[in-house]
Short mmCIF file of C-alpha atoms in Angstrom, two decimals:
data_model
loop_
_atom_site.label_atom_id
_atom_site.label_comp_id
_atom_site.label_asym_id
_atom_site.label_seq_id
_atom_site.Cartn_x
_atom_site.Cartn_y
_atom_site.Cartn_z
CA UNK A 1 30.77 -51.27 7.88
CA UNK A 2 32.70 -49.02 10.50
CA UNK A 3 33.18 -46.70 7.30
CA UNK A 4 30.16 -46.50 6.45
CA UNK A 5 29.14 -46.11 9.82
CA UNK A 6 31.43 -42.30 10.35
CA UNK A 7 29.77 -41.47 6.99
CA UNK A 8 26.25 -41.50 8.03
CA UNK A 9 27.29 -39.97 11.66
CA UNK A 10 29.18 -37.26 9.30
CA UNK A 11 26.18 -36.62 7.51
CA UNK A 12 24.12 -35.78 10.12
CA UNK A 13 26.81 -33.96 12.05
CA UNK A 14 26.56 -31.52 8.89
CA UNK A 15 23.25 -31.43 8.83
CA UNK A 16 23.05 -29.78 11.77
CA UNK A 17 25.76 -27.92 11.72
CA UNK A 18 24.26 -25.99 8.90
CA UNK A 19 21.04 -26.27 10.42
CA UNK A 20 22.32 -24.38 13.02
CA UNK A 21 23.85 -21.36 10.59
CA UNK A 22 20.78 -20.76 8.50
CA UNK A 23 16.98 -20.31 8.53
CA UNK A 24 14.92 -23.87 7.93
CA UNK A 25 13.88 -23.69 4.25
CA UNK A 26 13.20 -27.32 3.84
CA UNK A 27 10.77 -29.81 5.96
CA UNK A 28 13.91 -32.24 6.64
CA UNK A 29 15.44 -28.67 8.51
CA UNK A 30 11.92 -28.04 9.89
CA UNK A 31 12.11 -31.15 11.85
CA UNK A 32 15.60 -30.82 13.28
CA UNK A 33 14.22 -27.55 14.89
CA UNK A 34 13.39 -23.75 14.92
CA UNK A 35 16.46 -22.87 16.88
CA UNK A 36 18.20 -21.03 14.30
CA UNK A 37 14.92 -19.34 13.00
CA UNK A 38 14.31 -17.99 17.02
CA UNK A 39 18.51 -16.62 16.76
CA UNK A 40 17.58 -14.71 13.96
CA UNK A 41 13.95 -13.24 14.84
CA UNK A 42 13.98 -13.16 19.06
CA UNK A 43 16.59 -9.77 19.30
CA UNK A 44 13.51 -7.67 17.45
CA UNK A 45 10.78 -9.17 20.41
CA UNK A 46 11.39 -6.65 23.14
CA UNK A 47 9.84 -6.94 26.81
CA UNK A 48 7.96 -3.77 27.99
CA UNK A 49 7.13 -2.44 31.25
CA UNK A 50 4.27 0.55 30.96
CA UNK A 51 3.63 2.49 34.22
CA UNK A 52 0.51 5.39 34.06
CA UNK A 53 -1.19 7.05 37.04
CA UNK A 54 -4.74 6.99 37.88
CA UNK A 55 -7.19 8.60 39.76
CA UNK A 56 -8.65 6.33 42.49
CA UNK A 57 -12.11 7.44 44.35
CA UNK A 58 -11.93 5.31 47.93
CA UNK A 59 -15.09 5.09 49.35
CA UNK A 60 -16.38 3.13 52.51
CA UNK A 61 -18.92 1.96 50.12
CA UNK A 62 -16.93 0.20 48.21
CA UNK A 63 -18.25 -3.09 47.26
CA UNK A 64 -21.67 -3.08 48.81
CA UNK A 65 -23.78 -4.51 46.09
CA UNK A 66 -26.27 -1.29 46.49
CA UNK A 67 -24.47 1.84 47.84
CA UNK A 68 -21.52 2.51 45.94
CA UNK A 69 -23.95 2.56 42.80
CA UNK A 70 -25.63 5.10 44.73
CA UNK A 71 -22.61 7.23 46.29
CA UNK A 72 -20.47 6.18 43.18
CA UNK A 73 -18.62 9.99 43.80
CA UNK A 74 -18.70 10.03 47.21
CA UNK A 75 -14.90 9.65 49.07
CA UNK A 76 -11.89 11.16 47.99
CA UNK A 77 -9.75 10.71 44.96
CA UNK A 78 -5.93 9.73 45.12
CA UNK A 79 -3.58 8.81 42.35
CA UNK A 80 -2.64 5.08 41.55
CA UNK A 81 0.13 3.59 40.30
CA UNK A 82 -1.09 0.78 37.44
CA UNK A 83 1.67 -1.38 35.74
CA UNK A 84 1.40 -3.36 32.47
CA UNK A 85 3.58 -5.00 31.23
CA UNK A 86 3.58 -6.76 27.32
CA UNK A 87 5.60 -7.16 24.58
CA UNK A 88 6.98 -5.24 21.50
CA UNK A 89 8.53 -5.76 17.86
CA UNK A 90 11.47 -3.47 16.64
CA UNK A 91 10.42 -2.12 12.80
CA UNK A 92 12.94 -0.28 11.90
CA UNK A 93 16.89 -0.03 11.96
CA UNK A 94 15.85 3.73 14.01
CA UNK A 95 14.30 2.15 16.83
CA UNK A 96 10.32 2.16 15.63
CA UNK A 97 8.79 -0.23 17.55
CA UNK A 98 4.66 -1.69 17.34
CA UNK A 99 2.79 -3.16 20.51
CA UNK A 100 -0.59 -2.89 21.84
CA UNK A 101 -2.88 -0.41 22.79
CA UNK A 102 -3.61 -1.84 26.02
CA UNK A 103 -0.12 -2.74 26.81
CA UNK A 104 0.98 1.42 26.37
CA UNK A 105 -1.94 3.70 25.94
CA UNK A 106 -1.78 6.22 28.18
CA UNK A 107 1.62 5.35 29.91
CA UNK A 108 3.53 8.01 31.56
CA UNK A 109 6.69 6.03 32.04
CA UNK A 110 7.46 3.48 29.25
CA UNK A 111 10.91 1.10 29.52
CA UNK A 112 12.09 -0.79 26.41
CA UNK A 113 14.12 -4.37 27.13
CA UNK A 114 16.10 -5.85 23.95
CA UNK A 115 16.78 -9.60 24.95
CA UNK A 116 20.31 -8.78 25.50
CA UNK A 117 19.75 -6.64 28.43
CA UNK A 118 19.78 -3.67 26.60
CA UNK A 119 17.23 -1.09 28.45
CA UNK A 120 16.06 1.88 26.55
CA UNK A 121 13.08 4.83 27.61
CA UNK A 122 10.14 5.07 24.79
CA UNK A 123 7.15 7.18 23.61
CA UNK A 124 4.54 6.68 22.07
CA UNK A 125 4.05 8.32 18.76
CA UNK A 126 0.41 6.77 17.85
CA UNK A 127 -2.57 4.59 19.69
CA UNK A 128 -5.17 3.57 18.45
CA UNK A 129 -7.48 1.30 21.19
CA UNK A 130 -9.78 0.28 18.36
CA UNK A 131 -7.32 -1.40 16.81
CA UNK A 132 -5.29 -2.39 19.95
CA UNK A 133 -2.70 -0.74 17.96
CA UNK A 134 0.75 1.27 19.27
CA UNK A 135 3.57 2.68 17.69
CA UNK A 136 6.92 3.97 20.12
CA UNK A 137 9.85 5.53 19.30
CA UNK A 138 13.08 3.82 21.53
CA UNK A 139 14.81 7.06 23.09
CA UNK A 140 18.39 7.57 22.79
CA UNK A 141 18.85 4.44 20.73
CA UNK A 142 21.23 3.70 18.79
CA UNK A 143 20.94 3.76 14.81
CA UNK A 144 21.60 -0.35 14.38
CA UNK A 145 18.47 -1.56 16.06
CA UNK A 146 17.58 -5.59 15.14
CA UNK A 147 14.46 -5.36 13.68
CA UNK A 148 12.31 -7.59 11.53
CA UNK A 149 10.86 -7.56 7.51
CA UNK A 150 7.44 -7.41 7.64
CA UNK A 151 5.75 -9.52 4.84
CA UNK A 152 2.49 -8.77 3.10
CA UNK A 153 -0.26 -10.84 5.50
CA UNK A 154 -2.61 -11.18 2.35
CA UNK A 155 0.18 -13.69 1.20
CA UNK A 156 0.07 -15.89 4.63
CA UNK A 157 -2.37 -19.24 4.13
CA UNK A 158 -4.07 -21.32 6.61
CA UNK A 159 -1.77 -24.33 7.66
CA UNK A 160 1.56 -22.44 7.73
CA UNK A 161 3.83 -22.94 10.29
CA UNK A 162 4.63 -19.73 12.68
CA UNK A 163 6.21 -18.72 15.87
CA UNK A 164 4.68 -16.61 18.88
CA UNK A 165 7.57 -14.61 20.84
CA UNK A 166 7.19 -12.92 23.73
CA UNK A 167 7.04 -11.89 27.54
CA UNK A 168 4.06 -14.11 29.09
CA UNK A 169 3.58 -13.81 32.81
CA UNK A 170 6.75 -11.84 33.32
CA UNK A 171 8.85 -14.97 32.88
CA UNK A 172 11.29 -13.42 30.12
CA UNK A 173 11.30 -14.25 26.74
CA UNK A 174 9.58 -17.51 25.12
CA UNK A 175 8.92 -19.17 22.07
CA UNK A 176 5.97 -20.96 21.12
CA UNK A 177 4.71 -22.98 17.72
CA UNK A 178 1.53 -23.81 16.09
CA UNK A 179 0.08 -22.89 12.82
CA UNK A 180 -2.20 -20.40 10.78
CA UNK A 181 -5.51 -21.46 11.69
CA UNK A 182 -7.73 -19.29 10.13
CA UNK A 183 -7.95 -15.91 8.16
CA UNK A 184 -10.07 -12.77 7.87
CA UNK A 185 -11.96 -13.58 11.35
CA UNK A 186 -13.53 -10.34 12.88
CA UNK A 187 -15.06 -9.06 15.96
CA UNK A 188 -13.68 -12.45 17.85
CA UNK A 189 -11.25 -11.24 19.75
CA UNK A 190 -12.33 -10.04 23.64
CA UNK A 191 -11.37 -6.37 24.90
CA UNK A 192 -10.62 -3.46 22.77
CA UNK A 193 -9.10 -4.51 19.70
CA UNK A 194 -11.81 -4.77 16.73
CA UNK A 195 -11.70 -5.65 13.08
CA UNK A 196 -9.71 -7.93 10.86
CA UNK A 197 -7.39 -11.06 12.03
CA UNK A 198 -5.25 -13.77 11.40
CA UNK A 199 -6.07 -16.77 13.76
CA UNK A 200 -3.53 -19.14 15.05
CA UNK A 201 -3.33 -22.10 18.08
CA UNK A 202 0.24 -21.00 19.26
CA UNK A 203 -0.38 -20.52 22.87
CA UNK A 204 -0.41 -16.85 23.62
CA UNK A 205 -0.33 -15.99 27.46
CA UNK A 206 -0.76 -12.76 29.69
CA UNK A 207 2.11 -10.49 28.83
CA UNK A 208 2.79 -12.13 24.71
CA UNK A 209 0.36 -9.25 24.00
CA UNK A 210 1.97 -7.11 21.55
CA UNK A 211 4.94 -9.88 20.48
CA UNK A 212 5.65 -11.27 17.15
CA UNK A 213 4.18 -14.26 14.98
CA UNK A 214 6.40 -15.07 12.36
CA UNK A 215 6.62 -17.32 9.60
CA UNK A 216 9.10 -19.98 8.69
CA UNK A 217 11.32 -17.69 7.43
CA UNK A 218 11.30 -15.21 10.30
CA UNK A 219 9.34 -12.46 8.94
CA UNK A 220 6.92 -11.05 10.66
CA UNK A 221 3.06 -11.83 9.32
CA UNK A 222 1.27 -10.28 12.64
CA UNK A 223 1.07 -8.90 16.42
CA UNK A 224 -0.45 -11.24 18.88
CA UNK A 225 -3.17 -9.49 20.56
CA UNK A 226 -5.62 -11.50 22.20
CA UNK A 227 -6.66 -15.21 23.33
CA UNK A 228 -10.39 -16.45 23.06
CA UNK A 229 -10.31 -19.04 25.67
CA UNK A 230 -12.77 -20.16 28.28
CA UNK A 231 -10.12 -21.43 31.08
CA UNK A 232 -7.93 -17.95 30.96
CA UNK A 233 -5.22 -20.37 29.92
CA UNK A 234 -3.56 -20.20 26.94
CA UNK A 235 -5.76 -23.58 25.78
CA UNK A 236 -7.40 -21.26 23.70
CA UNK A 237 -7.38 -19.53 19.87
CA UNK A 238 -4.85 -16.69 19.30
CA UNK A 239 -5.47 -13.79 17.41
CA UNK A 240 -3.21 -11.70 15.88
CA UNK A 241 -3.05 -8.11 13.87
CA UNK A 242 -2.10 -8.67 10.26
CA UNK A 243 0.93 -6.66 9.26
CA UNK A 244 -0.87 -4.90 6.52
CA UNK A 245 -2.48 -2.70 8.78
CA UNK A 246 0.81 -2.47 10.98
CA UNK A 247 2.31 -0.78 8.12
CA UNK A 248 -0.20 1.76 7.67
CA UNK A 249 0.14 2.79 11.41
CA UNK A 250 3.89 2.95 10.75
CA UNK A 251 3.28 5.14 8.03
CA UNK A 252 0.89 7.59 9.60
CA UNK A 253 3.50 7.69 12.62
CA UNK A 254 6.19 8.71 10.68
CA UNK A 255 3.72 11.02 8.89
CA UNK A 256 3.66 13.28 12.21
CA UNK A 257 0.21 11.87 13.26
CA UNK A 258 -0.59 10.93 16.94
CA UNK A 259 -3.76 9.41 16.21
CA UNK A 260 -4.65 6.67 13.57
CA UNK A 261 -7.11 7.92 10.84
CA UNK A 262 -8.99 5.96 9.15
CA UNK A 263 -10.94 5.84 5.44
CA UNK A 264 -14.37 6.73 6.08
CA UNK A 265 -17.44 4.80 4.44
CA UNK A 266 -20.36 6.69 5.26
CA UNK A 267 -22.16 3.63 4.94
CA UNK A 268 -23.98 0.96 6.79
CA UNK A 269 -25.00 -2.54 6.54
CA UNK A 270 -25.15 -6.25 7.28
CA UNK A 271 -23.52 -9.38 5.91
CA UNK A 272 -25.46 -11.23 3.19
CA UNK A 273 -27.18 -14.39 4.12
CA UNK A 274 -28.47 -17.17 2.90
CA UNK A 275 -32.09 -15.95 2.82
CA UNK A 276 -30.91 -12.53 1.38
CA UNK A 277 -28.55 -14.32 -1.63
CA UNK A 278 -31.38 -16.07 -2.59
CA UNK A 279 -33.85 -12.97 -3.16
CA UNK A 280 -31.02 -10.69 -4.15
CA UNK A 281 -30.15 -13.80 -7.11
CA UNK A 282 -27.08 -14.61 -6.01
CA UNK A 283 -25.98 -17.98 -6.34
CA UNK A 284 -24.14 -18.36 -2.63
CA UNK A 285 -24.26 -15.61 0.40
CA UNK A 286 -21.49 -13.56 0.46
CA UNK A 287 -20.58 -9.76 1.02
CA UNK A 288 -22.32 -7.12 2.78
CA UNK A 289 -25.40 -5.35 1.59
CA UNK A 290 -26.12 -1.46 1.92
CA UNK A 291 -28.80 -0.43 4.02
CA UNK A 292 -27.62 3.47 4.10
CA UNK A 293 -25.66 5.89 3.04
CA UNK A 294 -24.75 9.23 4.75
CA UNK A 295 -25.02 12.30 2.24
CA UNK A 296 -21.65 12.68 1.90
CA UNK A 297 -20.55 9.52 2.09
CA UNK A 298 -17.51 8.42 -0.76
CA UNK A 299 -19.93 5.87 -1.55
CA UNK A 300 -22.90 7.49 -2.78
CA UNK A 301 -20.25 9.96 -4.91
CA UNK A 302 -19.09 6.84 -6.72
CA UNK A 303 -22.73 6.26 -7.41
CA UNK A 304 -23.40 3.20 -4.77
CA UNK A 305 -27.16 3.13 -3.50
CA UNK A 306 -28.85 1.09 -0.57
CA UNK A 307 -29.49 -2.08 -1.83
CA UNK A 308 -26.23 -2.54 -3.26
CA UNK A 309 -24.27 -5.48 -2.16
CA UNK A 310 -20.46 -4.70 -1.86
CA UNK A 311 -18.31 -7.96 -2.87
CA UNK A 312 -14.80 -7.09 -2.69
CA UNK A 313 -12.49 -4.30 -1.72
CA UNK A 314 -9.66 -4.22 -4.09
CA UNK A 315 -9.86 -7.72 -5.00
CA UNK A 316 -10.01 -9.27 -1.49
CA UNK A 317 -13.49 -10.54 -0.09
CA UNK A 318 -15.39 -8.69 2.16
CA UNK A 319 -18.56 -10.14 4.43
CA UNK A 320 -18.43 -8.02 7.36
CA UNK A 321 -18.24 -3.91 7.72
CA UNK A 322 -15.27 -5.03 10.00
CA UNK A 323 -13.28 -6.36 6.92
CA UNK A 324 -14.13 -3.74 4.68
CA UNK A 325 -13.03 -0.98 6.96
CA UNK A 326 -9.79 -3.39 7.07
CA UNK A 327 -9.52 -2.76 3.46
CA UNK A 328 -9.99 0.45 3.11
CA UNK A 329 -7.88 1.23 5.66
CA UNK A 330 -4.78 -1.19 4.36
CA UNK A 331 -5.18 0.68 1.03
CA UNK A 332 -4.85 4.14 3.14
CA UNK A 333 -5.64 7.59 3.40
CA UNK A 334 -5.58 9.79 -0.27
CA UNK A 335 -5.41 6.55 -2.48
CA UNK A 336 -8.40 4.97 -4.02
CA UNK A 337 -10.15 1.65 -3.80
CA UNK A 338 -11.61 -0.62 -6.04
CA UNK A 339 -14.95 -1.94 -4.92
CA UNK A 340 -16.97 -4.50 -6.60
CA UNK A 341 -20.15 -4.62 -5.98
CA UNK A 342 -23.32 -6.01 -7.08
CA UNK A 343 -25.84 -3.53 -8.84
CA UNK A 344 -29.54 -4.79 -9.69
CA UNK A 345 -28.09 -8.03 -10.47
CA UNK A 346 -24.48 -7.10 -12.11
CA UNK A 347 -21.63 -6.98 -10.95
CA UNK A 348 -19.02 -4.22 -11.49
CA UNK A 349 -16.54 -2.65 -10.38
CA UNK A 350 -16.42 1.13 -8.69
CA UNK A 351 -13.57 2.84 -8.29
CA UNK A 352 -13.90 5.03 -4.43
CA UNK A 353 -11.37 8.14 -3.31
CA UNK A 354 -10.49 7.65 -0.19
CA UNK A 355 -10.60 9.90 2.60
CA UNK A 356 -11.13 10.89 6.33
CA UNK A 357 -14.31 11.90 7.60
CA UNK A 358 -15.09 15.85 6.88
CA UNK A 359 -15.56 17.94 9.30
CA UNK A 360 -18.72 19.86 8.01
CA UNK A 361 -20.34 21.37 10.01
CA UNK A 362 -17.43 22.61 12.04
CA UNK A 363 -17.78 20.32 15.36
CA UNK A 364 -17.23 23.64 17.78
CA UNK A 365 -16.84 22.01 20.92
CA UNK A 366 -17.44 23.82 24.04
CA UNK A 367 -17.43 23.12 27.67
CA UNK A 368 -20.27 24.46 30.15
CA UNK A 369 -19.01 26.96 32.70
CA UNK A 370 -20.11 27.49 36.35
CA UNK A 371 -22.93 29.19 35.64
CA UNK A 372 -24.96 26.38 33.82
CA UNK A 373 -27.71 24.14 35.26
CA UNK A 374 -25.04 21.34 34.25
CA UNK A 375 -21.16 22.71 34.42
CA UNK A 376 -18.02 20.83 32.93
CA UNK A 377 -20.29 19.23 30.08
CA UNK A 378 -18.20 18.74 26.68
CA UNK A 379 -20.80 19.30 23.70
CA UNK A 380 -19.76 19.23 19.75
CA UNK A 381 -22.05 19.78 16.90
CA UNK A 382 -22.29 16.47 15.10
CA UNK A 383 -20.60 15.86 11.55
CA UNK A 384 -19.21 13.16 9.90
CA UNK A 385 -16.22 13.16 12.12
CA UNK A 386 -17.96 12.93 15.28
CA UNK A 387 -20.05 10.55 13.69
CA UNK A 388 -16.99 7.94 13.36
CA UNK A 389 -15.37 8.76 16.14
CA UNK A 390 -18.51 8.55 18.44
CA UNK A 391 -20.11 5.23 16.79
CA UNK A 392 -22.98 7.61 16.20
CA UNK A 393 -26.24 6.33 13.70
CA UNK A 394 -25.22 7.96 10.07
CA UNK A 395 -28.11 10.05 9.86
CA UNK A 396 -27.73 11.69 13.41
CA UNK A 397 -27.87 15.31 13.66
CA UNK A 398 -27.54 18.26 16.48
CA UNK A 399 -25.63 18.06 19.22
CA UNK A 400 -23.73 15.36 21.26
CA UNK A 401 -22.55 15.02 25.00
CA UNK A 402 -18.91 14.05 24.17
CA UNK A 403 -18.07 14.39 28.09
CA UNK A 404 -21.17 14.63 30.69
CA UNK A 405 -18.40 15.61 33.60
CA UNK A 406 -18.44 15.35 37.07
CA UNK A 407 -22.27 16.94 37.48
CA UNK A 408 -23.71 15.13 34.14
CA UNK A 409 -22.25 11.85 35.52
CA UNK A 410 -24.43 11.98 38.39
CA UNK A 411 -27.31 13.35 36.85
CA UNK A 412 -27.33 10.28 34.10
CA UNK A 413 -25.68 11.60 31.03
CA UNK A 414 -23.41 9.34 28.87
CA UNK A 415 -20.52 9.93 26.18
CA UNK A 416 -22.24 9.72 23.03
CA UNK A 417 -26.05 11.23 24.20
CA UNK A 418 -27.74 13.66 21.44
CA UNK A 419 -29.10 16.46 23.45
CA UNK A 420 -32.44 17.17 21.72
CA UNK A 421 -33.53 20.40 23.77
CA UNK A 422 -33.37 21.58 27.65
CA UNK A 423 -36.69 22.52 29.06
CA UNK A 424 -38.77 22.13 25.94
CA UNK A 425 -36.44 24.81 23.68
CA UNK A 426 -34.40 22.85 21.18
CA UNK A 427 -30.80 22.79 20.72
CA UNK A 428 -29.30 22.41 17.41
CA UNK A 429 -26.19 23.20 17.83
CA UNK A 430 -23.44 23.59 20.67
CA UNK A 431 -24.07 27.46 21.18
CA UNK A 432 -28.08 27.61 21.67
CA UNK A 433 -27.43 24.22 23.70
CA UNK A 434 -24.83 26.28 25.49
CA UNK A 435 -27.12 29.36 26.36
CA UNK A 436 -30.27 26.87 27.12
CA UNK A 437 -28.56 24.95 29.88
CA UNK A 438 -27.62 28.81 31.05
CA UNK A 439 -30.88 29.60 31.11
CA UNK A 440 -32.54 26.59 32.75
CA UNK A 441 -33.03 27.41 36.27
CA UNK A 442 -33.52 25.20 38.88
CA UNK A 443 -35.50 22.67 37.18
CA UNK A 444 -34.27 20.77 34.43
CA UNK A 445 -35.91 18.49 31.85
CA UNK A 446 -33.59 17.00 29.16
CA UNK A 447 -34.84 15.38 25.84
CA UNK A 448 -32.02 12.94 25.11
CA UNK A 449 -31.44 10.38 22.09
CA UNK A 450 -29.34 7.28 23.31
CA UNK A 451 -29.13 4.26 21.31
CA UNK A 452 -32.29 5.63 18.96
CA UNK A 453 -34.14 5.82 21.91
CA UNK A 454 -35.67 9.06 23.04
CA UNK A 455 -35.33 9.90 26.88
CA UNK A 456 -37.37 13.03 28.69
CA UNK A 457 -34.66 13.19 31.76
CA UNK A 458 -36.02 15.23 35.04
CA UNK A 459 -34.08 16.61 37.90
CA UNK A 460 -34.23 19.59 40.71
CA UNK A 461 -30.73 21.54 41.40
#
C-alpha cells in the first residue's frame, strides 16, 4: 500500500514538474494551471507610460452651465502636461512593438517597460485612431527582443480559452482568463476604435488597453482595446483587435508609412434584413446591400451596381460596411479581393483591385491669410481622398472646411462643412473660395452643407 502510495505521489510530482517546463497542450495540463503559458508569453507584454503637451484655455468661466459656451475663447492658453499610461506587445526580435491609439497618439515623450525592469525610449512609426491602432519602434534596443507569434485570428473560434496581460490601474503586470466569446462584432466598442472584433469576458481594466490576448498556446490572436460595461468595472465584455489587421499595420510601418491606408470602396450601404431578404429572394438576411456607388469607385469597375447585395469578402461573411472594410483592408493595399455578391438573384463571384482612394481632383489645400473676412481657415477641394478621410457623403463635391481656425470656430464653422458660396457667388473649388472670402467685406453670408443639410450662415465683422 505504502508503495503504491510514493507511486501515485510520484506521478503527480511529474506531472507538474513538466507542467511547469512546457506550454499546456492537454485539458489534464489546462487544469493544473496557466503558469507556464504566462512564463513564456508575459516578457513580450510591456507597460507604457505616454506623456504629450496640451494647450489649456483657463477661463473664469469655466464651468458655468451658460458662459463658457459663450466665451468658449476667452482667457489665456497654457500648456498641460497629460499622462497615459497602457500597455504594449513586442512583434518582432528588432523591437516593433503594437498598442493603442489612445494610449500613444500624439505623445511627445514615450517610455517602454519589459517586465524585467528593462526601460527603453520609443516612437511611434504609425497611428491610426480609427482603428485604435499604434505601431513603435523601442530605441536603442537591443536585437534579441522577446516577442510573440502572431496567429491568423480567422482561425480563433468562440469558446477557446485565452489570456489578457497587461498594466491595469498602474498596478504592474497581471494576468487574467476567460474565453472567446464572440466573433466579427462591430461598432460595439466605446471611444475611437471602429470596425471588426473579437469579443471575450477576460476582465480588461483601465491601463490593459493595448496588452495581449493569447491563446492556449501563447500566441497572440488580438490587442485588448476596450470594455463595454455599464459599472466602469471590468464586469463587462472585452473587445479586442484581431491580429489580422495588426499585421497589416506592421507591414505598412515597415513599409515607411506614418499613417495607415486603407482599401477604398467607393461604396455605400446597409446590412440586409429580414424584410429586405425576403423581397430581394433570399432565403435568410445576410450581407450588405448597395445603395451607391461613387464614379470611380473599384466597385462599379468590377461591374457591381446599386442593388447588389455583397455576401462575402474573400470567402469570409460580411453584414456590416464595418466588416467589409475589415476585409479589404486584411487582404491589403495592391492585392485583389474576391467578392461574392448577389446579382438579380445569382450569386457570383467578382474579383476587385484594390487600392487607396485617388486623389483626383488634386485636393489643393490652402489656408486663408489675414486679409480674408475669415483668416486661418484650412479648405481642400473634395476627391475621393478627402472623401474617406473626412466621412464625407460619396457624391459630395466642391469644397470642404478641413480646419475652421481660431475665427471660423467662433463664427460656427465645423471640420467637415462644404462651403457652397460666400455672399451669394459660388465656390467650387479652394481658389475662387479663397478670393470670395477676400472679397467679402464686412458682411458675410455663408451657404454651408453639414450633414446634407443646407445652412445660409450670417455674421457682421
Amino acid at each position: 500500500m505504502i508503495r503504491a502510495t510514493l507511486a501515485v505521489v510520484s506521478l503527480v510530482f511529474a506531472t507538474l514538474a513538466s507542467a511547469e517546463t512546457k506550454v499546456p497542450t492537454s485539458q489534464v495540463e489546462i487544469q493544473l494551471g496557466f503558469a507556464p503559458l504566462v512564463k513564456e508569453a508575459a516578457p513580450a507584454v510591456v507597460n507604457i507610460y505616454a506623456k504629450r503637451v496640451v494647450e489649456t484655455r483657463q477661463s473664469p468661466f469655466q464651468g458655468d452651465p451658460f458662459f463658457q459656451n459663450l466665451f468658449r475663447d476667452f482667457g489665456t492658453t497654457r500648456p498641460q502636461v497629460q499622462n497615459s499610461l497602457g500597455s504594449g506587445v513586442i512583434l518582432s526580435a528588432e523591437g516593433i512593438v503594437v498598442s493603442n491609439y489612445h494610449v500613444v497618439g500624439m505623445a511627445t515623450d514615450i517610455r517602454v517597460v519589459l517586465n524585467d525592469r528593462r526601460e527603453f525610449a520609443a516612437r511611434v512609426l504609425l497611428g491610426d485612431q480609427q482603428s485604435d491602432l499604434a505601431i513603435l519602434q523601442l530605441i536603442d534596443a537591443p536585437k534579441d527582443m522577446p516577442h510573440l507569434t502572431l496567429r491568423d485570428s480567422d482561425t480563433v473560434d468562440v469558446g477557446e480559452l485565452v489570456l489578457a496581460i497587461g498594466n491595469p490601474f498602474g498596478v504592474g503586470q497581471t494576468v487574467s482568463s476567460g474565453i472567446v466569446s464572440g466573433l466579427a462584432r462591430s461598432g460595439t466598442a466605446a471611444g475611437a476604435g471602429q470596425g471588426y472584433f473579437l469579443q471575450t469576458d477576460a476582465p480588461i481594466n483601465p491601463g490593459n488597453s493595448g496588452g495581449a490576448l493569447i491563446d492556449i498556446n501563447g500566441d497572440l490572436i488580438g490587442i485588448n482595446t476596450r470594455i463595454l460595461t455599464r459599472s466602469g468595472g471590468s464586469n463587462g465584455i472585452g473587445f479586442a483587435i484581431p491580429t489580422n489587421l495588426v499585421a497589416q499595420f506592421v507591414a505598412q510601418a515597415k513599409a515607411g508609412n506614418d499613417t495607415f491606408q486603407r482599401p477604398w470602396a467607393g461604396a455605400s450601404g446597409q446590412p440586409v434584413d429580414a424584410d429586405m431578404a425576403e423581397s430581394l429572394g433570399m432565403d435568410r438576411p445576410g450581407g450588405i446591400v448597395i445603395s451607391s456607388l461613387h464614379e470611380a469607385s473599384p466597385l462599379r469597375k468590377a461591374g457591381l451596381a446599386p442593388g447588389d447585395v455583397i455576401l462575402a469578402v474573400d470567402g469570409q461573411p460580411v453584414n456590416t460596411g464595418s466588416e467589409m472594410i475589415f476585409r479589404m483592408s486584411v487582404a491589403g493595399l495592391g492585392s485583389e479581393a474576391d467578392l461574392t455578391v448577389l446579382q438579380k438573384g445569382r450569386p457570383q463571384v467578382v474579383r476587385v483591385s484594390l487600392a487607396a482612394p485617388p486623389e483626383i481632383p488634386a485636393r489643393e489645400t490652402i489656408t486663408t491669410g489675414r486679409r480674408s473676412a475669415i483668416p486661418e481657415v484650412t479648405l481642400s477641394n473634395i476627391n475621393p481622398a478627402v472623401i474617406a478621410n473626412s466621412r464625407l457623403p460619396l457624391g459630395a463635391e466642391g469644397v470642404v472646411i478641413e480646419d475652421p481656425g481660431p475665427s471660423g470656430a467662433r463664427a460656427g464653422l465645423r471640420p467637415g462643412d462644404i462651403l457652397r458660396a460666400v455672399n451669394g457667388e459660388e465656390t467650387p473649388d479652394t481658389k475662387s473660395a479663397q478670393r470670395a472670402l477676400r472679397n467679402a467685406g464686412s458682411r458675410i453670408t455663408l451657404a454651408i452643407e453639414r450633414g446634407g443639410q443646407q445652412i445660409l450662415m450670417r455674421f457682421r465683422l
